[in-house]
XYZ file of N, CA and C in Angstrom:
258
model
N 0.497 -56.413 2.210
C 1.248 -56.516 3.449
C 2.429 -55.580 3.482
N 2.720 -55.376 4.713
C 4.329 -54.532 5.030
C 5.230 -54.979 4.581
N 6.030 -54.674 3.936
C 7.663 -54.759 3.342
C 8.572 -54.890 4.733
N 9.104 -55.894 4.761
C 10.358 -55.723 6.217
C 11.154 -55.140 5.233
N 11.760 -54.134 6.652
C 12.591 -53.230 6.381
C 14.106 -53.420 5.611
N 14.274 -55.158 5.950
C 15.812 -55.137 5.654
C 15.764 -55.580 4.031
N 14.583 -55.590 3.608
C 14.293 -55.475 1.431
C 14.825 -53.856 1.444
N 14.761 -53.019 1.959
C 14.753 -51.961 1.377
C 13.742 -51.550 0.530
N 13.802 -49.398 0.168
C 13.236 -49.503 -1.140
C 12.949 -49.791 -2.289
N 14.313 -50.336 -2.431
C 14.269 -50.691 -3.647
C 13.270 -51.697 -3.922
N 13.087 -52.732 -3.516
C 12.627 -53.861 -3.450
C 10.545 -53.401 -3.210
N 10.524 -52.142 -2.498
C 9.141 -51.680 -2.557
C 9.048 -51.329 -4.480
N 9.990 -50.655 -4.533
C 9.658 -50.071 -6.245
C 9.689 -51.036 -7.276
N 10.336 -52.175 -6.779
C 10.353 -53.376 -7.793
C 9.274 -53.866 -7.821
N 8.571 -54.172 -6.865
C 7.647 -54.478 -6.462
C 6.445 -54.037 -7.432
N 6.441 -52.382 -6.495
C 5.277 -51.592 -7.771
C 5.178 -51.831 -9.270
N 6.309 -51.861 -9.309
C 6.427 -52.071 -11.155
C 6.341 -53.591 -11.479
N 6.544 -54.559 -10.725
C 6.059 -55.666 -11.080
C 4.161 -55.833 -11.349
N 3.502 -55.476 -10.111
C 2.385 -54.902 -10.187
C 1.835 -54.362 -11.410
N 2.108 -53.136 -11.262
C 1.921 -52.475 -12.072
C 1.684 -53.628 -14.106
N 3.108 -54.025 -13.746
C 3.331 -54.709 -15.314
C 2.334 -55.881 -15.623
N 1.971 -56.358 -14.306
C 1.430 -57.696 -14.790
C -0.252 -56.897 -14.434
N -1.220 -56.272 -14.160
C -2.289 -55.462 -13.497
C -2.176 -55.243 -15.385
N -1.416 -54.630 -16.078
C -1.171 -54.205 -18.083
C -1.451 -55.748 -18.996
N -1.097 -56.741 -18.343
C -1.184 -58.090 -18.706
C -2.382 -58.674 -18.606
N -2.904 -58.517 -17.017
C -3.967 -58.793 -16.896
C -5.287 -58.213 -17.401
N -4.902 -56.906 -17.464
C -6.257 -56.525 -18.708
C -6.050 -56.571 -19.933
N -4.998 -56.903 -20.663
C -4.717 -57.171 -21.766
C -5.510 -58.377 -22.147
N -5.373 -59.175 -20.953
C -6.050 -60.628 -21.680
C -7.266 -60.838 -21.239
N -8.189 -59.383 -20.500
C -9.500 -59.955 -19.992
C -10.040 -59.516 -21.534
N -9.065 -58.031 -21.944
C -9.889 -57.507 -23.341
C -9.950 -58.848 -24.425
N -9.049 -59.448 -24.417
C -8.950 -60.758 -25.395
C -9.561 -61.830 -25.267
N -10.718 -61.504 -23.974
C -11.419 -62.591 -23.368
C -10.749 -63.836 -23.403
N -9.287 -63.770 -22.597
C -8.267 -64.950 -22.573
C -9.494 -65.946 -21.174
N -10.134 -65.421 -20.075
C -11.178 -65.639 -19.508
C -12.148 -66.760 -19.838
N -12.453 -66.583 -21.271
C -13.727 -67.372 -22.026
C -11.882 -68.508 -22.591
N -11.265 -67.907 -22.972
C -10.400 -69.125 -24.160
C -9.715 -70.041 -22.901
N -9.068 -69.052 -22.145
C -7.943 -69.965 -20.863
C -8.693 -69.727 -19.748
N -9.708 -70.142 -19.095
C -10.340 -69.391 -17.492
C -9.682 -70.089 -16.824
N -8.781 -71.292 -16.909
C -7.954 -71.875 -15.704
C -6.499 -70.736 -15.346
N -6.152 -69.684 -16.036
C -5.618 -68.949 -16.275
C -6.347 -67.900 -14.904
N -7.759 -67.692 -15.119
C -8.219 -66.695 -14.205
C -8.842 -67.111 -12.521
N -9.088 -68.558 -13.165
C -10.454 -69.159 -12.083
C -9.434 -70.433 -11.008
N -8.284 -70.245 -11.033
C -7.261 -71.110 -10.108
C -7.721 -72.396 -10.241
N -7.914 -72.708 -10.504
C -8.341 -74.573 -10.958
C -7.497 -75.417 -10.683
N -5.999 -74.691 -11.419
C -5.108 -75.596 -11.218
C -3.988 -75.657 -10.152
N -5.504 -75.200 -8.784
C -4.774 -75.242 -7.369
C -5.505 -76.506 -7.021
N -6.380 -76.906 -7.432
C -7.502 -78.126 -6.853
C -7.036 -78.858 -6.024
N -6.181 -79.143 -6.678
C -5.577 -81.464 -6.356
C -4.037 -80.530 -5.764
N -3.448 -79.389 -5.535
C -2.142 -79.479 -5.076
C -2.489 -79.452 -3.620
N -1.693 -80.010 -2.756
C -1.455 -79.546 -1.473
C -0.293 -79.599 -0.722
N 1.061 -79.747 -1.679
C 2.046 -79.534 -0.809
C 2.602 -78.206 -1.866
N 3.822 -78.238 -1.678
C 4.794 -77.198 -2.570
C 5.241 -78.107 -3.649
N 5.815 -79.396 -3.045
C 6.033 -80.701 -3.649
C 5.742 -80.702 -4.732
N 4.267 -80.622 -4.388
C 3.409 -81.064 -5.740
C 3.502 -79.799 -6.573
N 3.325 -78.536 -5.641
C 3.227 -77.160 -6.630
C 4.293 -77.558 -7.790
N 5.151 -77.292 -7.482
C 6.581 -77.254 -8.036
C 7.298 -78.383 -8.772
N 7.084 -79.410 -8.575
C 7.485 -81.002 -9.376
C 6.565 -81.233 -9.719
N 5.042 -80.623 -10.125
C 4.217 -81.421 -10.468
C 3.588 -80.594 -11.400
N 2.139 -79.859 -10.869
C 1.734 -78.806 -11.540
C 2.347 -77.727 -12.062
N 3.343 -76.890 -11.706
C 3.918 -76.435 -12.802
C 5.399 -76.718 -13.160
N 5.700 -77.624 -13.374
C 6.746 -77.843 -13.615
C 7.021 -77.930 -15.160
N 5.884 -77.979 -15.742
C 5.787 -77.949 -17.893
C 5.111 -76.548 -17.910
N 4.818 -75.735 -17.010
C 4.039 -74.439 -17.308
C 5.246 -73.488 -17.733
N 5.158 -72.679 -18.486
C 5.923 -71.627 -19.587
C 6.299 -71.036 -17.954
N 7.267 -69.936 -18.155
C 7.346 -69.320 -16.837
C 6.400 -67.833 -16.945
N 6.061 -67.396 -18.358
C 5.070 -66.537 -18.386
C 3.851 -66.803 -17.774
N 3.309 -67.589 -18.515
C 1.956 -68.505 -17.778
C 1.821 -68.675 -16.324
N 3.164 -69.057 -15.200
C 3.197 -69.577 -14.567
C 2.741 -68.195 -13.715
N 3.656 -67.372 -14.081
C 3.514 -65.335 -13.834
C 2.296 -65.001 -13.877
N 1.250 -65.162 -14.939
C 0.094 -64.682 -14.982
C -1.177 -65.735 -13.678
N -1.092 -66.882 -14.006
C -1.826 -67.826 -13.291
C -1.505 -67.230 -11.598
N -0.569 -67.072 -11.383
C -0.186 -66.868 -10.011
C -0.415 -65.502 -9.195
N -0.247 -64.431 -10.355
C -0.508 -62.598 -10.306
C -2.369 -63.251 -10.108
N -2.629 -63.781 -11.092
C -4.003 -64.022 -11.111
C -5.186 -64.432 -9.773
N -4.095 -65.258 -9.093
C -4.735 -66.056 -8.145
C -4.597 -64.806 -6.787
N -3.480 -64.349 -6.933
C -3.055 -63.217 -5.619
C -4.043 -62.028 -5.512
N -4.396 -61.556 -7.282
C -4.786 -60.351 -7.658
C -5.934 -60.688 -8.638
N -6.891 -61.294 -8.188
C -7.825 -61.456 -9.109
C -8.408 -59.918 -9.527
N -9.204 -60.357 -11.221
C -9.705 -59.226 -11.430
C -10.889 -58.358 -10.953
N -10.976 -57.455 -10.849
C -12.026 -56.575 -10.274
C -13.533 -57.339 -10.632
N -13.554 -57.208 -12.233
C -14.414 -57.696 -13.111
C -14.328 -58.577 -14.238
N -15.368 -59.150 -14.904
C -14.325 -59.334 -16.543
C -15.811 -59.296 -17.440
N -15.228 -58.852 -18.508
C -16.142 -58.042 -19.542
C -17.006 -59.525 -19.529
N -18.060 -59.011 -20.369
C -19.199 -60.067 -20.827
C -18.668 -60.206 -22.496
N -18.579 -61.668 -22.392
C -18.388 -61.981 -24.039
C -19.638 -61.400 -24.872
């Protein structure tokens, strides 16, 4: 989607490089077949049973690492193209 204007660039380049960083993450862990070990990690699962924010946030992840929480979420926005065959 379009960037409103009043983020500025900056906020486009933060952006990219957020991208960018977690797109390095995410194939990091398809090579580690994190996929086959964590697939709730790839396969959103643990959107099932939420349906408010409520719940997002006081419920389901509220014990999730904030890394985890980063990848699960990059994951769900930006799924992967592919993922290797074990």
């Amino acid at each position: 989607g379009r960037v409103p204007g009043a983020l500025g660039a900056p906020f486009q380049a933060l952006q990219a490089r957020f991208v960018q960083i977690m797109e390095r993450v995410q194939d990091g862990g398809l090579q580690q077949m994190e996929h086959i070990k964590r697939p709730h990690l790839f396969t959103a699962s643990w959107m099932l049973d939420v349906s408010s924010h409520q719940q997002l946030l006081s419920q389901t992840l509220k014990y999730v690492p904030g890394p985890e929480v980063c990848m699960r979420v990059f994951n769900l926005l930006r799924p992967p193209r592919g993922f290797p065959q074990a």
